[in-house]
GROMACS .gro file of C-alpha atoms in nm:
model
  404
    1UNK     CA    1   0.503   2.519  -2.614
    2UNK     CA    2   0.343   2.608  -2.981
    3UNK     CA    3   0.546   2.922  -2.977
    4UNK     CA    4   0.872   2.753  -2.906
    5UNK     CA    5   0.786   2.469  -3.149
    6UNK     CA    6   0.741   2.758  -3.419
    7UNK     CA    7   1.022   2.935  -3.250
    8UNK     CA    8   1.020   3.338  -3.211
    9UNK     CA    9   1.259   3.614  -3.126
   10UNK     CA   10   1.230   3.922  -2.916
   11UNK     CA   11   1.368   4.301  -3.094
   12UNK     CA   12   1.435   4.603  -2.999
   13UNK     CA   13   1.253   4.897  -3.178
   14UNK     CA   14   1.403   5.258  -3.174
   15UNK     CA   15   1.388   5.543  -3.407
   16UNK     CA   16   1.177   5.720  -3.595
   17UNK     CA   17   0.776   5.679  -3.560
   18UNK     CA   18   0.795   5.353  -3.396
   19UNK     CA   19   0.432   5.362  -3.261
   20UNK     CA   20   0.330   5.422  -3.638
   21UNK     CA   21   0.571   5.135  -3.691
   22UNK     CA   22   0.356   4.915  -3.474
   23UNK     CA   23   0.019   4.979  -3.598
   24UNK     CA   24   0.156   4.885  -3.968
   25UNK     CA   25   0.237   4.577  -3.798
   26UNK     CA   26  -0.096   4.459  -3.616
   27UNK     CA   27  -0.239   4.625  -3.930
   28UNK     CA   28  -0.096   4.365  -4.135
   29UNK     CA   29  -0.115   4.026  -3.934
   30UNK     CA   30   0.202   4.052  -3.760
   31UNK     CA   31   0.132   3.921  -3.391
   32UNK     CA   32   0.314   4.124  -3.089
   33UNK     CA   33   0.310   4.037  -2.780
   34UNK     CA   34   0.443   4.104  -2.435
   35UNK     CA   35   0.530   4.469  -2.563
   36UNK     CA   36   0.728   4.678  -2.319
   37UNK     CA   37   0.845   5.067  -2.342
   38UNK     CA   38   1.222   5.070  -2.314
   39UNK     CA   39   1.435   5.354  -2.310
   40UNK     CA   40   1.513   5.490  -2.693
   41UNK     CA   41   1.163   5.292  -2.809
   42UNK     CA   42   0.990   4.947  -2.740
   43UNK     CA   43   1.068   4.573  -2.665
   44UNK     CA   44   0.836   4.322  -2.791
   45UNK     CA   45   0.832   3.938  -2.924
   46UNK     CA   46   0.701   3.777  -3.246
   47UNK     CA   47   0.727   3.459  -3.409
   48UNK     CA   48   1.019   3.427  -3.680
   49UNK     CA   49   0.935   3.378  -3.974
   50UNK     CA   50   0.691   3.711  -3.960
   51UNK     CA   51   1.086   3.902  -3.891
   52UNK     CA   52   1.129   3.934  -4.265
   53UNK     CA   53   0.825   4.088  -4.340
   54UNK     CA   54   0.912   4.380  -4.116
   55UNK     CA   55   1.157   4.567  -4.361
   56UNK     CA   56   0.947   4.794  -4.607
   57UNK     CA   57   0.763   4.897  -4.273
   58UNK     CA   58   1.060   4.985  -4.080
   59UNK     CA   59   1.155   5.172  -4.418
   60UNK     CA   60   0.877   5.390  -4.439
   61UNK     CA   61   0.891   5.474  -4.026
   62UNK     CA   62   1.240   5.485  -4.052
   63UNK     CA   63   1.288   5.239  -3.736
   64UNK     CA   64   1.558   5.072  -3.622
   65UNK     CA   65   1.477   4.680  -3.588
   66UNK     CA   66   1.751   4.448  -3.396
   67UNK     CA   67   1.721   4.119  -3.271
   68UNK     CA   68   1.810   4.113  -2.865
   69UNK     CA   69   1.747   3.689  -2.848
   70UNK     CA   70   1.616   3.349  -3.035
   71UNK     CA   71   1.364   3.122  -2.901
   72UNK     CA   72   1.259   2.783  -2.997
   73UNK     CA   73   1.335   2.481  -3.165
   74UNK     CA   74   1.421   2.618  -3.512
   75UNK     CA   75   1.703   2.794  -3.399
   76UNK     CA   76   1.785   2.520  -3.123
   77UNK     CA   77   1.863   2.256  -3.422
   78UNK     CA   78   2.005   2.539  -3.668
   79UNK     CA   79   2.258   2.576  -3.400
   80UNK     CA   80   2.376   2.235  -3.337
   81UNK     CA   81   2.250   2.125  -3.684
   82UNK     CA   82   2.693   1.944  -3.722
   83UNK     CA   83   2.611   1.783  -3.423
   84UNK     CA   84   2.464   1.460  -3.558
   85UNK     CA   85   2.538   1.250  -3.282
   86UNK     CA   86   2.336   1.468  -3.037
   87UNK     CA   87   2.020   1.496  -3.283
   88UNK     CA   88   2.058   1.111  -3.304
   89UNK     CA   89   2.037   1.094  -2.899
   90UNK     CA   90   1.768   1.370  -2.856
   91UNK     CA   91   1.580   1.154  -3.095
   92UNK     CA   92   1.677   0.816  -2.953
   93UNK     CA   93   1.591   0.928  -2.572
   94UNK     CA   94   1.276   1.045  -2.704
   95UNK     CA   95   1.206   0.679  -2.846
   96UNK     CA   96   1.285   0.537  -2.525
   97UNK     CA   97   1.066   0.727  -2.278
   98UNK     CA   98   0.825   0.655  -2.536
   99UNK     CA   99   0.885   0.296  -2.517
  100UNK     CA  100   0.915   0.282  -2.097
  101UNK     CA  101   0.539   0.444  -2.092
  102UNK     CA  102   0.380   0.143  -2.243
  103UNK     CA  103   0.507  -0.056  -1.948
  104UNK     CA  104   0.486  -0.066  -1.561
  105UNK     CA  105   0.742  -0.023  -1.353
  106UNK     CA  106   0.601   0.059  -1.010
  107UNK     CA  107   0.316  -0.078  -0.776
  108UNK     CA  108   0.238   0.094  -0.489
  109UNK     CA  109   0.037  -0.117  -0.245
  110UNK     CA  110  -0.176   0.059   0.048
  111UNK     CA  111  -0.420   0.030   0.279
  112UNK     CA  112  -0.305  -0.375   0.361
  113UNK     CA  113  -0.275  -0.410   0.725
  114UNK     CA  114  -0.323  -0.797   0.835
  115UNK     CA  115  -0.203  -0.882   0.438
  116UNK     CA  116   0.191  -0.861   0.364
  117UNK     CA  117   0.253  -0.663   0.075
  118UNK     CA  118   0.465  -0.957  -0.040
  119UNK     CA  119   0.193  -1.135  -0.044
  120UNK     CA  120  -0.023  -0.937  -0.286
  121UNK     CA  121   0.273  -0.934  -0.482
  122UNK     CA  122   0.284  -1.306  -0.526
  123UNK     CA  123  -0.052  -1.310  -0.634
  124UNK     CA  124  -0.045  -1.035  -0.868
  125UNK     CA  125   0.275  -1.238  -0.964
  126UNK     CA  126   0.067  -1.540  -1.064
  127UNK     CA  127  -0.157  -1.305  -1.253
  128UNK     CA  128   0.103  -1.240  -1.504
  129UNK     CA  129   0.101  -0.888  -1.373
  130UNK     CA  130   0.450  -0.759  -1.214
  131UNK     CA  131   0.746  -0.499  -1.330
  132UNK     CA  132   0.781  -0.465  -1.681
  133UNK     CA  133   0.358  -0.568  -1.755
  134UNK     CA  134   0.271  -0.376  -2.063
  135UNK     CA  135   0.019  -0.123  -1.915
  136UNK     CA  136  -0.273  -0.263  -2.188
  137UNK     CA  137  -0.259  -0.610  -2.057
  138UNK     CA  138  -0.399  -0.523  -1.708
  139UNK     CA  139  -0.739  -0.503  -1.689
  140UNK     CA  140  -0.796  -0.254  -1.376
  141UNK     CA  141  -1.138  -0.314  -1.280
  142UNK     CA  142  -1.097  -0.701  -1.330
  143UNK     CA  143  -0.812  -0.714  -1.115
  144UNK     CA  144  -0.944  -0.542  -0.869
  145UNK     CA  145  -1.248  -0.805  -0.824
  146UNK     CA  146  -0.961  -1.091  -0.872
  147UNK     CA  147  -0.810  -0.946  -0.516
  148UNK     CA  148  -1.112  -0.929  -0.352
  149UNK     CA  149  -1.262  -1.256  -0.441
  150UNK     CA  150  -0.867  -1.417  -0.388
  151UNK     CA  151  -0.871  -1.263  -0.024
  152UNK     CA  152  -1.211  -1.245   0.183
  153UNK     CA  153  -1.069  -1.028   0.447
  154UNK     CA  154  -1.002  -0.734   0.180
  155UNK     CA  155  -1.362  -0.564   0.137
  156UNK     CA  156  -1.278  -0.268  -0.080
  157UNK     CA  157  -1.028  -0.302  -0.375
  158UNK     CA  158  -0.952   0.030  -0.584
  159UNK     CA  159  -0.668  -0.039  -0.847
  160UNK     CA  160  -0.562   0.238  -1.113
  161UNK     CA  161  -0.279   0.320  -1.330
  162UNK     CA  162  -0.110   0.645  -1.327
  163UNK     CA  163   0.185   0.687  -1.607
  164UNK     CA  164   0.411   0.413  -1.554
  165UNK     CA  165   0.250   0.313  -1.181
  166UNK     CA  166   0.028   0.060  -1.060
  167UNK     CA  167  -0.171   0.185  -0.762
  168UNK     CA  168  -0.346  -0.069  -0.532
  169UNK     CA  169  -0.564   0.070  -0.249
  170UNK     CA  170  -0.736  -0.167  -0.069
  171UNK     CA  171  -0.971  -0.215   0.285
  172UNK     CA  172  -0.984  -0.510   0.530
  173UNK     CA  173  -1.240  -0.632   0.747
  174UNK     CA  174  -1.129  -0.529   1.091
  175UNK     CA  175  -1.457  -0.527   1.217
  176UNK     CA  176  -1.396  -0.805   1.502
  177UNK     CA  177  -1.756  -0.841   1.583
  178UNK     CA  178  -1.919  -0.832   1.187
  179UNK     CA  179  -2.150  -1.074   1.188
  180UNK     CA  180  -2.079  -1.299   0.913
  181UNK     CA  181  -2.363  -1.455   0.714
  182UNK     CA  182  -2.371  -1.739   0.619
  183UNK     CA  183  -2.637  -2.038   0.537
  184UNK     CA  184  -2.622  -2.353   0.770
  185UNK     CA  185  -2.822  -2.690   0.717
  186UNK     CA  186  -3.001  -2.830   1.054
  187UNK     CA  187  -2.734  -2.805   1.305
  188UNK     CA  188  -2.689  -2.785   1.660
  189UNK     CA  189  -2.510  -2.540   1.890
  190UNK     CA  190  -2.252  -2.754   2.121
  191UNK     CA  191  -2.034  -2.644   2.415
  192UNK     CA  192  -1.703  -2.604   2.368
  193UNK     CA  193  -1.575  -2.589   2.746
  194UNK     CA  194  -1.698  -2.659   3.031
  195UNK     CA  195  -1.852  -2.366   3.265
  196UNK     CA  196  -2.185  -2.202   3.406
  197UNK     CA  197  -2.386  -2.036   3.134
  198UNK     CA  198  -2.396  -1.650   3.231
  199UNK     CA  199  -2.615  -1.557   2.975
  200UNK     CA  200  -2.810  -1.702   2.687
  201UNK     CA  201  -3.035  -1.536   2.403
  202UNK     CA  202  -3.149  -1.764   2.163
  203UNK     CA  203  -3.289  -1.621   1.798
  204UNK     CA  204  -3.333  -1.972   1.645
  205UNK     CA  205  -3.371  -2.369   1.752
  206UNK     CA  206  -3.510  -2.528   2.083
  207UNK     CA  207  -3.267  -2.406   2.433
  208UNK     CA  208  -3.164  -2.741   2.632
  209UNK     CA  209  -3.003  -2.514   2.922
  210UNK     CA  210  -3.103  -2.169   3.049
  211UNK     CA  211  -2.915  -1.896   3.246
  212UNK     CA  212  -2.722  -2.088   3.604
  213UNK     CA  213  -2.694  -2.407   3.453
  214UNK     CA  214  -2.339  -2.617   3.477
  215UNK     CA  215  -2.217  -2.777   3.146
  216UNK     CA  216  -1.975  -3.010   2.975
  217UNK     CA  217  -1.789  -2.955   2.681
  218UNK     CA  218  -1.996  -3.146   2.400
  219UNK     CA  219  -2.318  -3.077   2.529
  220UNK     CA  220  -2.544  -2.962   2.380
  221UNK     CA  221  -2.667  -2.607   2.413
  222UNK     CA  222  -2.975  -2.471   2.173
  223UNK     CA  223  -3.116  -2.805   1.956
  224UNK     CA  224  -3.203  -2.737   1.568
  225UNK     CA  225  -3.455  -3.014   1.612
  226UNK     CA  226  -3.797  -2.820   1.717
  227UNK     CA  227  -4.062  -3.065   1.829
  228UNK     CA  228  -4.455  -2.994   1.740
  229UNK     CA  229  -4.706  -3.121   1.930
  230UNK     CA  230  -5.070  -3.227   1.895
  231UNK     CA  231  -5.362  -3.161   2.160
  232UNK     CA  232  -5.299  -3.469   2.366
  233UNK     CA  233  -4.936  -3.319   2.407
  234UNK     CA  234  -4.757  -3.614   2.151
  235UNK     CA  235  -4.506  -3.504   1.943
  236UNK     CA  236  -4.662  -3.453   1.616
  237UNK     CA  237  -4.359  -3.408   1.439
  238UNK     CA  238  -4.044  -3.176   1.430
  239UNK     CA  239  -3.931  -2.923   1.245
  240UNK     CA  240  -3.542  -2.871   1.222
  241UNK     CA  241  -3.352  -2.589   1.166
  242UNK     CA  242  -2.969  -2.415   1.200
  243UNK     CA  243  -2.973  -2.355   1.590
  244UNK     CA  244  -2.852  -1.954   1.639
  245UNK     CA  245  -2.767  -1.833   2.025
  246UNK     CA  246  -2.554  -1.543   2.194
  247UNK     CA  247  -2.385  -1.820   2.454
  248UNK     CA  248  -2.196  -1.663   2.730
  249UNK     CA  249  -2.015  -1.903   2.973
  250UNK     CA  250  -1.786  -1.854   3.247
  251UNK     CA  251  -1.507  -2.109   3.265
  252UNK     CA  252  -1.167  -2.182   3.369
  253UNK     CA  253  -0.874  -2.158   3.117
  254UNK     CA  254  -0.513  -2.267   3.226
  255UNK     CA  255  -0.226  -2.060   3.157
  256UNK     CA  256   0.152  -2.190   3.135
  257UNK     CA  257   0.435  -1.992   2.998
  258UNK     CA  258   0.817  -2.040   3.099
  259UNK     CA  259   1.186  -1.947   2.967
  260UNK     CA  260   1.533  -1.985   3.025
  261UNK     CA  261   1.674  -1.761   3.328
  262UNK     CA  262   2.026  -1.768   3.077
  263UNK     CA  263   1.961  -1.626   2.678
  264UNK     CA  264   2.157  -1.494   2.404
  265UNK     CA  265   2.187  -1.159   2.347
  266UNK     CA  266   2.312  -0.925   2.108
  267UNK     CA  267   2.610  -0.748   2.153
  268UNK     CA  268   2.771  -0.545   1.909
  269UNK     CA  269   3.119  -0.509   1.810
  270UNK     CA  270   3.148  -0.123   1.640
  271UNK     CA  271   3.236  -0.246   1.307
  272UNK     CA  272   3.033  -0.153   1.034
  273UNK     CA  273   3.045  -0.120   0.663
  274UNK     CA  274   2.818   0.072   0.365
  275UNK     CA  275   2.776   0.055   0.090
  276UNK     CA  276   2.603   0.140  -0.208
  277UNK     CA  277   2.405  -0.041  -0.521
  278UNK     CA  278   2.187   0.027  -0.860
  279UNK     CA  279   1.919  -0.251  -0.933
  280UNK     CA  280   1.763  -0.248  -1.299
  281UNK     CA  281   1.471  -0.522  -1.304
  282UNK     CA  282   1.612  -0.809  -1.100
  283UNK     CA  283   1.960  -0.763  -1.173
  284UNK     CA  284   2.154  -0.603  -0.887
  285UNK     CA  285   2.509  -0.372  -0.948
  286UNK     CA  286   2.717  -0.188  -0.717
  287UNK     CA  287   2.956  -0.131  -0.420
  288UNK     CA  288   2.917  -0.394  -0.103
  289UNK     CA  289   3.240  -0.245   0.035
  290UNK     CA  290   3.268  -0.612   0.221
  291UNK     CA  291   2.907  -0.648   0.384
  292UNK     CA  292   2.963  -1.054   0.373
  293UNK     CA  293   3.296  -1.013   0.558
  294UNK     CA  294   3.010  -1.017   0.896
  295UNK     CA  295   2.966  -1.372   1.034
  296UNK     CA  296   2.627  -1.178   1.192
  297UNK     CA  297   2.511  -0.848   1.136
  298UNK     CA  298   2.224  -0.620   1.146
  299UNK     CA  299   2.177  -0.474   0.792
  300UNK     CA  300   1.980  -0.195   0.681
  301UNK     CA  301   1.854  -0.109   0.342
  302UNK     CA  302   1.695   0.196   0.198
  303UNK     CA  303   1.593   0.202  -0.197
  304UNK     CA  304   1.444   0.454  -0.383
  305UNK     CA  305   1.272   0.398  -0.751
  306UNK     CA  306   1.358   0.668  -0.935
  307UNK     CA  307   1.108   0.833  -1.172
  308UNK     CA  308   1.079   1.122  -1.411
  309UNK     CA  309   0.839   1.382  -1.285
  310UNK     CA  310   0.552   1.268  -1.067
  311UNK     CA  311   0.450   0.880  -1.175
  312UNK     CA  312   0.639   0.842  -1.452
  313UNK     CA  313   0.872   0.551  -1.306
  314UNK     CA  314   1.120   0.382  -1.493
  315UNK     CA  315   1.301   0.028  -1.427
  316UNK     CA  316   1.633   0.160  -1.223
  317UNK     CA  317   1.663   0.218  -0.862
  318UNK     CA  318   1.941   0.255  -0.620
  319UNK     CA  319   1.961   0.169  -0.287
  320UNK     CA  320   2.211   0.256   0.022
  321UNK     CA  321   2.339  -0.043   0.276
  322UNK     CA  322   2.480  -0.078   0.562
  323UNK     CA  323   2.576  -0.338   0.807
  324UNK     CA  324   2.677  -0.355   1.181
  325UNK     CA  325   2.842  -0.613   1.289
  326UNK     CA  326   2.771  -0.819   1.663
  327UNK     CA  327   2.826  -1.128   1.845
  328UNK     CA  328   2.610  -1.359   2.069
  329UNK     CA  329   2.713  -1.359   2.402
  330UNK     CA  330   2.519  -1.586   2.687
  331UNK     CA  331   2.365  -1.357   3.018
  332UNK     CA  332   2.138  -1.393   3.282
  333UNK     CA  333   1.810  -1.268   3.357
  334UNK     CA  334   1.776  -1.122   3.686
  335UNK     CA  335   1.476  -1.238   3.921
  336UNK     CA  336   1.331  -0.855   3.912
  337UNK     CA  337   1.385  -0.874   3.524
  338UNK     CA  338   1.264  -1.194   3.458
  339UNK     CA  339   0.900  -1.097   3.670
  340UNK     CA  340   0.875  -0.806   3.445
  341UNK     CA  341   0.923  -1.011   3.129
  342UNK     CA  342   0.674  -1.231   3.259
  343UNK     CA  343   0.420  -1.009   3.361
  344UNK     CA  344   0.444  -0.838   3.051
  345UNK     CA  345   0.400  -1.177   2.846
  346UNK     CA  346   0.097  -1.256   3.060
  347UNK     CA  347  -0.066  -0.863   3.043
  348UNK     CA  348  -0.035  -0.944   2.639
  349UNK     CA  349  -0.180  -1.253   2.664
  350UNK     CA  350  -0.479  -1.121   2.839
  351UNK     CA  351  -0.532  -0.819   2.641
  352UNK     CA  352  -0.542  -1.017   2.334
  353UNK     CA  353  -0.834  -1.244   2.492
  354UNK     CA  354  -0.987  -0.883   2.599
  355UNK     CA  355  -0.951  -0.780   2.246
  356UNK     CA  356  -1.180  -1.109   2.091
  357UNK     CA  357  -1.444  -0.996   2.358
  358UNK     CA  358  -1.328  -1.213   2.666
  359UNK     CA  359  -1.477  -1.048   2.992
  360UNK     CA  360  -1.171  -1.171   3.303
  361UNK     CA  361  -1.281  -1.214   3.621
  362UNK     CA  362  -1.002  -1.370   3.830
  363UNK     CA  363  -0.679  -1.405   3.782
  364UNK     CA  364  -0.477  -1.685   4.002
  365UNK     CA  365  -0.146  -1.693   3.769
  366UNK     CA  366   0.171  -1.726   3.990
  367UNK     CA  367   0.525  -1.646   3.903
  368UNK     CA  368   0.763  -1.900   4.024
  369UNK     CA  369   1.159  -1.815   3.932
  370UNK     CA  370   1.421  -2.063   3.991
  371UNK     CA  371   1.824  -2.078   3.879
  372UNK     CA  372   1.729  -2.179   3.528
  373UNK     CA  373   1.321  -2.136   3.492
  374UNK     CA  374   1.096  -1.858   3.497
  375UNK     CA  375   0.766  -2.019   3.489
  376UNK     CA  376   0.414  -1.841   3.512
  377UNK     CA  377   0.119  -2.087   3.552
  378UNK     CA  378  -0.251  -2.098   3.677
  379UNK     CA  379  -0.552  -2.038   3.602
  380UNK     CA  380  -0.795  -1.764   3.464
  381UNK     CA  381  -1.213  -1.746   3.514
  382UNK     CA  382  -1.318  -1.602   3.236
  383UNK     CA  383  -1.681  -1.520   3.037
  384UNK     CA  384  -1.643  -1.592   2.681
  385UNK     CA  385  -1.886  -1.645   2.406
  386UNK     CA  386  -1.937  -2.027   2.323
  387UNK     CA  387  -2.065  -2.285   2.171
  388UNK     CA  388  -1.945  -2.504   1.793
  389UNK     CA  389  -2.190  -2.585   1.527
  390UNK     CA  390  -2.262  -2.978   1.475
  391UNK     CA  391  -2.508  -3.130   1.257
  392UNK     CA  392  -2.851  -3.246   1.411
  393UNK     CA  393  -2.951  -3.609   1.432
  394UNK     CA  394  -3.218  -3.650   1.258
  395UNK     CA  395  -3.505  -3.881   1.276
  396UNK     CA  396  -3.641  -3.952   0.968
  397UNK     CA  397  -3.974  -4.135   1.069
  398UNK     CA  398  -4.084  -3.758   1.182
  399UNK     CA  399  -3.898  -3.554   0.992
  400UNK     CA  400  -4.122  -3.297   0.822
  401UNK     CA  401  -3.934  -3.000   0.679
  402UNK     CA  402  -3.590  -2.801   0.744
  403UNK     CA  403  -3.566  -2.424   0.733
  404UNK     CA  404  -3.247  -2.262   0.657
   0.00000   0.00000   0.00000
């Protein structure tokens, strides 16, 4: 880049004592390079404003000197130096790339799973930061604790800018069974169905049931109010505390789902249109080729940012659309259909339950189809972790002390 800045030309060297020729040259400053023998003498490069200096040597060697080509930028403006107008844009376009690089003008979001890019969008919306930010108004490492104290279930927030790019990486908590801590004031542990308790391991608080025992929803299931006793075997006093148990308890949970034997469905008609469009900021310009002429249609979108070299981005995109038109038409289910459909709904339902760490033990769900109802109802025994936090009464003739 110096050398074309400086600019430089490449000659051809014949006659005479040319290798004499050369040493007078590197003898007196002159820099050669990328020197190659040709046939009748030698091919080399060197800047141009050492060209001049080569005529008393080429003299006394009696050398031939001619010029095969020009590099550079001297000779690039020499050349078009009547073109004004095209100096002026070189010189303007140079003032504008200049002037998109102190701005943003794309955000790449990744990593977000449960979290809608749109959403982080909005927020980083109401943080004043969106396309066309100047790049020294975002503080990086600021917004990146902004995210993750905005959303708890991000974890890991890495945010960086890259020429005209904003880059947001971020990690949720997918980690179903992280055990989230927390502080809890004297509290209770509570049933929140009724069932038999399976199994119970209690870490803090006073266990009212053990392992066989039937219960009711709202009672309760591991006290926070410990009871201390003297040597006649009085109550002393108590001690109260945020009850903490592992309650499993198998129960009964009722399942109902139905739908219509008749729906509407999709049917297409094999018209479609394209067409094609340039969006700079928010403003939108091109071709619909009559996309709106569809009452209903399925339309597709593809838009691409477009960017000089790697993350250099600057504020024009364009985009390709097209649209197929269909109609709503009503049909029927049939019974074999509609079971599948049904069975399918009720396999998602359980595996979602399996997911949150619900063991199933029995399944009595029956599929009953009619002329207008599919309907799948019954009942499921399940083992599921229970049991609702409540506040403990307290009673404050004997109350003594509460550990968190």
């Amino acid at each position: 880049m110096l050398r074309l800045c400086r600019g430089y030309v490449r000659i051809h060297i014949c006659g005479g004592a040319y290798e004499r020729f050369l040493n007078l040259c590197c003898n007196n400053g002159i820099f050669l390079w990328e020197l190659r023998p040709v046939e009748k003498g030698y091919e080399t490069n060197m800047f141009a404003r050492d060209f001049h200096r080569l005529r008393p040597f080429s003299k006394k060697c009696r050398t031939r000197i001619r010029i095969k080509r020009k590099y550079g930028l001297p000779f690039f403006i020499n050349r078009h130096r009547k073109r004004k107008a095209f100096v002026l844009g070189i010189v303007f376009c140079g003032f504008f790339i200049y002037l998109l690089s102190q701005y943003i003008w794309g955000i790449s979001i990744e990593g977000n799973m449960s979290i809608s890019r749109q959403t982080i969008m909005e927020y980083l919306s109401e943080d004043k930061i969106s396309y066309g930010t100047r790049k020294k108004n975002v503080d990086c490492k600021q917004l990146a604790a902004d995210i993750r104290n905005h959303f708890p279930d991000i974890i890991w927030v890495s945010v960086k800018m890259e020429g005209t790019g904003l880059f947001v990486n971020v990690q949720e908590n997918t980690d179903l069974n992280l055990y989230e801590n927390r502080e809890y004031g004297a509290s209770d542990l509570v049933a929140d169905v009724d069932g038999i308790i399976e199994k119970m391991i209690t870490r803090e608080g006073k266990p009212m049931v053990s392992q066989g025992d039937t219960v009711k929803k709202g009672d309760i299931l591991v006290s926070g109010a410990m009871e201390i006793t003297d040597d006649a075997g009085e109550v002393a006093s108590r001690i109260y505390t945020a009850a903490d148990a592992d309650i499993y308890i198998r129960t009964k949970i009722n399942y109902n789902n139905c739908f219509k034997m008749n729906y509407q469905a999709q049917e297409y008609t094999g018209k479609k249109r394209f067409g094609v469009y340039a969006r700079i900021g928010s403003k939108y310009f091109g071709i619909d080729s009559g996309l709106d002429h569809f009452e209903t249609a399925d339309i597709i979108s593809s838009e691409h940012q477009l960017h000089i070299m790697k993350d250099f981005y600057i504020p024009l995109s364009v985009g390709y659309i097209s649209a197929k038109e269909y109609r709503y038409v009503t049909k029927t289910y049939a019974p074999k259909e509609a079971e599948e459909i049904a069975e399918k709904q009720l396999q998602k339902f359980l595996l979602e339950n399996t997911q949150k760490g619900v063991q199933i033990f029995e399944n009595n769900v029956k599929i009953n189809i009619s002329a207008t109802l599919c309907r799948a109802s019954g009942t499921l025994t399940v083992m599921k972790k229970a049991g609702t936090r409540c506040d403990t009464e307290m009673t404050e003739s004997m109350q003594e002390g509460i550990d968190e």
